[in-house]
């Protein structure tokens, strides 16, 4: 049973993949689920509010946040893209969001960070919350910025944030790399719920994956969050191996945790 | 099945909460269970010896320990109290107990230490056996003393001790903080049994909780003890949340692992 | 289901205890299982090749390795012995094997290292992949050499190796020490399979035991391998305690992880 | 003697305090010193080129960097300011600079980061290159962004950067906090010279202070840079104590390394 | 030049070896130096107050501390002794002192701890402020208690303490062990001065020795104190070697940092 | 002044570069300096014994060691060479030496290990005594073997060894890499003297360089040895830069600490 932890919960990025997957699930976590995106969203259902907003628009974000007690921030760019959109949505957008949270007294944020903050670690390394960031591109860099921003708003204003370094959250793992990085939608919801309900969240970094046998992550510094995955990519392992070729270990996309992201953009 | 590990096992603090809860359980761990307390205890059953003794009385403690092969030391003050009783029962008392153990050749002790040795860590921090003590009051301070004392008796005389930093051992968790710190009586018994039976105990520090999702503790340095909790506070989580208010994060009793203990005494 | 990861897999040491135990199991991991030993082996079955070879014979080893894609290296001495045989089989032999792998382009090796690389740690200590080696004898020393050798061949030539510090792999644990160090044959096979199939192995150190409650090992740096033991020595614990005497803590064979090995040889 | 390490060296921020102080000194490090700022600079002397440019103007920065072999980047905002100028000069500006370096094949950058990246550590803590950032304001946040950006350009393109977390570089320490954070201009020049000339710089973080007795910094991970301060704030200690009041330990500006910066902006 | 940091400075243990050595030196650190001991002291000079007091007498200690701004606490037992005097002077005495400091608002204490807190580390080990205590006797144990007590009073009441783990402070080193542990009186005074004057002391642990080549200590976590020794045992090395025998490495007094203390008391 | 620490001191490798450089210097460390090499040596002077011996000849080594109290072991191969000579001189030779030391009761060895044990770390990394070995060739591998061997003889037989990872000990630094790795002959002698005279050596790893500004080494775990370099490569820096070309950062010989060694042998 999910405990409704806040009256009004804002979820940004509602039109994106994860936003759509969490929309129905997060209704159990609140009385009112406010949904936002720069793009079109399905109409509001009972218990929902739908607000179209551009994260780069500071005033719009301020209005959006007013009256919320907590935020699940999926909004912004979630793939490797040129500097322009990354800057607008993920850097200016993140700043606008935290300023709005500060102004309106929001005290807890679940920030969708990414495994791409750590994408230049090797697939034979295990990282934890203290490993220094090694972003694999502009997207990962913008998420590292968001993490540092949230640290500032915690140290300065006491706004608690869980920086969830989400792996690969899809209906199922698509390739061999995702056997390590995969997170089921249900586990993602479990993790968000844990972040919203643990008594003291502080400023925390947690890797977001299911209970996969092959893993690059050590979450022992985030035990106070209480996340326990219940799914695993192992179920899909044989099928994935059967339909995908042997990895070429001379390919940076195979060597590094960031996978193909380490090769996008100018070479 | 619990393996009887020693012929005569002394359990101090038999009249206290944990002592009463362990009394019946520990009979399976020995041929003779010697029980002691400063207060009145239920009469001896078969396989039991009951000896009233004040830990602050060195001679009484020497007599008490004679003929035992191992000690489970619950005795002394187990709540925040003024310096006087803490000094008598927990500082002088602990010294008397280890001196008696040395004189009579007892080689293994399970020392009931406390989470209050670490009470000034935050509830968003995870501590392990190497984290420096940060006691939250005189009680926690006295337990830190006991741990150092036992280290001395290990380095000097080879007396093995498990310092069990017990969380909150009650029939069930009473509040949200205890969802992290709770330890069932059965798990406490499992942990004591592990300490008594592992081939080599050395001088070890182990956090005593059940298998709670939200946790502040990392026991990886105590794997040689072989403790595996089988209960969890998670069972009680929904009920506890339903009957307790939202935590006030500006309250030190919420911020710190020691809970309300950090506020007892002069301010 | 075990995924066949390589066409031709070489297993050395096929006539030894572990070699015999893995022979049938490893057929599922490849199309052709090439078996080798200095001693006599059972005749080749379907899908097998049997090649008698002395690891100390560089030319023989070169021939042996030709045409393989991966190697499971159990060959050589696996007990404490005098310097002569250790030198020939484990030092010269390991060098010959890696040279052959380099020459023939073999890119992945599962190297049967040993808990005796770490035998002079105490049974109350927990070690991980970064703990410096403390071999307990010439055998452990030769395995430490093999680990460093494999590191060189990884850094220089990109040959991936899992150094599996095998505990005590027997049908069941024989004594109290093995309750910590025991590894079932099935778990050993699971671990080898994980090493052969994980997308990126790198150069990794992993402790090879089953899921025993009492343990001296921390494998968190090897999560990328994806090994999950499914057996446990706990099943045998009561029986082992019943048939073995109390450990004498003044005996180095009890104090140290290496057990009896720490006492073999000149004193 | 300073070794001239590059033919054309670009120093940005030439009109600022540090830029002015380093201008004459850096002429010994190159054949041509190209100077740039958004504001007016003194006219070019022999061996100098003066180019006015706005870091937020990507094309201007590309032109600016063309033909340089190394960059000392002091440009941008160097005090706590509102988001607008920080964004333009320090975030967009840093991105433009590294893009220009990538395009023009510049392989070494000395990036003037700041102690304010770590400003929310306490003045009784000692930090090193692995301590996670805790910026004390938007300025420190923008420098943390620059550090992560430079890491990306190192991992992806091999551009070496020294992130120099400069303390307080002034003619002399102004207050008690600066006794810890002070760096003489000559020491700053020594540090830049070390960064420019060490054979392999990699991506490195180094704290930039003189050899002050009271210090919050541990540079042992940057020994390969070879920086050896020769000045010390100790010379000024008595005078500073004489003219400044006792610190008020309840003031965050005294408690935290960032000093007054931790209190600038909305409260 | 020593900066007078407090108006009235209390030094306990004024009749002991270190107290006598520091008495004249500490006058430069304050306007009024209050001196205390259980034993007889030389009469008060100008700028001094002399108060005989037993640390075990809570009321006497409260009077003693009234009106002071800082305390240098040398008082109590400073050698290995039986439990009785250790308990009275070092455990009860330390508690009385910190209670008095709390009541009278004293905010900074220099607590003379001891190398004997760490006496069971080997002379081939290097310890720092995070190494867990391993006291070598009841004296070292009582100093470990005092350190934990001071931590509590810092976390709870903001009283800053430097726990100075003094090595061997004598006019010159007496034996080979003291070549590592020796601290000149002038260096001790420098260290106390640093503790009294550093802007933020926090709760800190620092090893107190001169700048000896052979050392067991790493003070990098105490750089904020600003201690710089100017003397060294090296001056005495040849003479000490000439007059002392070769160490017997089978003697615990040679093996362990605590020296002869590890052998005092019941064996 | 160098203290003569042992009556008869054996130095192997006396005909090599370091052996020749230390021969005269080490006479001050003993009454009798026994010199050995496989090759021809200058005739014995007063206070010297000259014994030609092949380290691979166990009996010869046993004779060689008889009557010594300590050994400085420079013998064996000191450059990258094929497996055959490495095996004979450095692996079999080291084993023979330690066996002889065990048999004849020698209790202290200064083992000339090498920076090439760590040669595959980057020149922008700083390593210490706990960093895992990453040898850059067969020579470095053989030295890693010697270090593990000496650990075994310490844990098993109490023979103390200093593994001195010598950088580049020549009359002066020859190239830019040696500015980091250089050790003057006088500093090498100081380090050997420190190892021979420190009261407790234990089993220790120490990097052997002079006090060079650019360094890859952190010796803080070896402070108990008491080595203080007094020379520095900095003196030669300008001249070395003037006569050597800019390093090519794409060359492994520049990237890695091992320099050119990382490229010797089969590619």
mmCIF file of N, CA, C and O in Angstrom, chain F residues 29 35 37 43 56-57 89 103 106 118 129 146 160 190 199 204 222-223 259:
data_model
loop_
_atom_site.group_PDB
_atom_site.id
_atom_site.type_symbol
_atom_site.label_atom_id
_atom_site.label_comp_id
_atom_site.label_asym_id
_atom_site.label_seq_id
_atom_site.Cartn_x
_atom_site.Cartn_y
_atom_site.Cartn_z
ATOM 1 N N UNK F 29 77.049 2.165 8.019
ATOM 2 C CA UNK F 29 75.870 1.567 8.666
ATOM 3 C C UNK F 29 76.184 0.259 9.390
ATOM 4 O O UNK F 29 75.284 -0.350 9.953
ATOM 5 N N UNK F 35 79.371 -7.877 0.505
ATOM 6 C CA UNK F 35 78.915 -7.474 -0.828
ATOM 7 C C UNK F 35 78.791 -8.686 -1.718
ATOM 8 O O UNK F 35 79.643 -9.574 -1.694
ATOM 9 N N UNK F 37 77.282 -10.227 -5.701
ATOM 10 C CA UNK F 37 76.721 -10.016 -7.030
ATOM 11 C C UNK F 37 76.988 -11.265 -7.850
ATOM 12 O O UNK F 37 77.833 -12.089 -7.503
ATOM 13 N N UNK F 43 87.574 -5.365 -5.568
ATOM 14 C CA UNK F 43 88.048 -6.158 -4.419
ATOM 15 C C UNK F 43 87.600 -5.558 -3.091
ATOM 16 O O UNK F 43 87.300 -4.371 -2.995
ATOM 17 N N UNK F 56 69.969 -17.287 -7.953
ATOM 18 C CA UNK F 56 69.160 -18.457 -8.319
ATOM 19 C C UNK F 56 69.710 -19.747 -7.733
ATOM 20 O O UNK F 56 69.076 -20.795 -7.845
ATOM 21 N N UNK F 57 70.862 -19.670 -7.109
ATOM 22 C CA UNK F 57 71.502 -20.849 -6.505
ATOM 23 C C UNK F 57 71.203 -20.836 -5.010
ATOM 24 O O UNK F 57 71.806 -20.098 -4.232
ATOM 25 N N UNK F 89 66.422 -14.612 -11.533
ATOM 26 C CA UNK F 89 67.050 -13.687 -10.589
ATOM 27 C C UNK F 89 66.051 -13.080 -9.619
ATOM 28 O O UNK F 89 66.351 -12.905 -8.432
ATOM 29 N N UNK F 103 66.202 -19.130 7.586
ATOM 30 C CA UNK F 103 67.052 -20.182 8.160
ATOM 31 C C UNK F 103 68.115 -19.591 9.085
ATOM 32 O O UNK F 103 68.401 -20.148 10.151
ATOM 33 N N UNK F 106 67.869 -13.869 10.066
ATOM 34 C CA UNK F 106 67.947 -12.448 9.732
ATOM 35 C C UNK F 106 66.571 -11.840 9.936
ATOM 36 O O UNK F 106 65.570 -12.411 9.513
ATOM 37 N N UNK F 118 53.970 -0.152 -9.931
ATOM 38 C CA UNK F 118 52.802 0.727 -10.075
ATOM 39 C C UNK F 118 52.785 1.433 -11.429
ATOM 40 O O UNK F 118 52.108 2.448 -11.604
ATOM 41 N N UNK F 129 50.593 3.497 -0.196
ATOM 42 C CA UNK F 129 50.965 2.119 0.112
ATOM 43 C C UNK F 129 49.799 1.143 -0.016
ATOM 44 O O UNK F 129 50.011 -0.067 -0.058
ATOM 45 N N UNK F 146 57.995 -10.123 -5.128
ATOM 46 C CA UNK F 146 58.898 -9.979 -3.983
ATOM 47 C C UNK F 146 58.217 -9.303 -2.803
ATOM 48 O O UNK F 146 58.440 -9.679 -1.645
ATOM 49 N N UNK F 160 61.097 -8.470 9.258
ATOM 50 C CA UNK F 160 60.639 -7.148 8.842
ATOM 51 C C UNK F 160 61.248 -6.777 7.489
ATOM 52 O O UNK F 160 62.437 -6.993 7.261
ATOM 53 N N UNK F 190 69.937 7.767 2.701
ATOM 54 C CA UNK F 190 69.148 8.189 3.870
ATOM 55 C C UNK F 190 67.948 7.267 4.106
ATOM 56 O O UNK F 190 67.617 6.931 5.232
ATOM 57 N N UNK F 199 63.096 1.919 15.044
ATOM 58 C CA UNK F 199 62.929 0.839 16.026
ATOM 59 C C UNK F 199 62.035 -0.296 15.537
ATOM 60 O O UNK F 199 62.387 -1.458 15.684
ATOM 61 N N UNK F 204 56.521 -2.808 5.488
ATOM 62 C CA UNK F 204 56.161 -1.463 5.044
ATOM 63 C C UNK F 204 56.477 -1.264 3.575
ATOM 64 O O UNK F 204 57.428 -1.830 3.052
ATOM 65 N N UNK F 222 54.072 5.537 5.805
ATOM 66 C CA UNK F 222 55.422 5.069 6.148
ATOM 67 C C UNK F 222 56.160 6.062 7.044
ATOM 68 O O UNK F 222 57.383 6.045 7.096
ATOM 69 N N UNK F 223 55.398 6.872 7.759
ATOM 70 C CA UNK F 223 56.072 7.866 8.600
ATOM 71 C C UNK F 223 56.896 7.248 9.709
ATOM 72 O O UNK F 223 57.821 7.870 10.230
ATOM 73 N N UNK F 259 56.526 5.038 -17.554
ATOM 74 C CA UNK F 259 57.310 5.585 -18.661
ATOM 75 C C UNK F 259 57.521 4.556 -19.747
ATOM 76 O O UNK F 259 56.623 3.763 -20.072
#
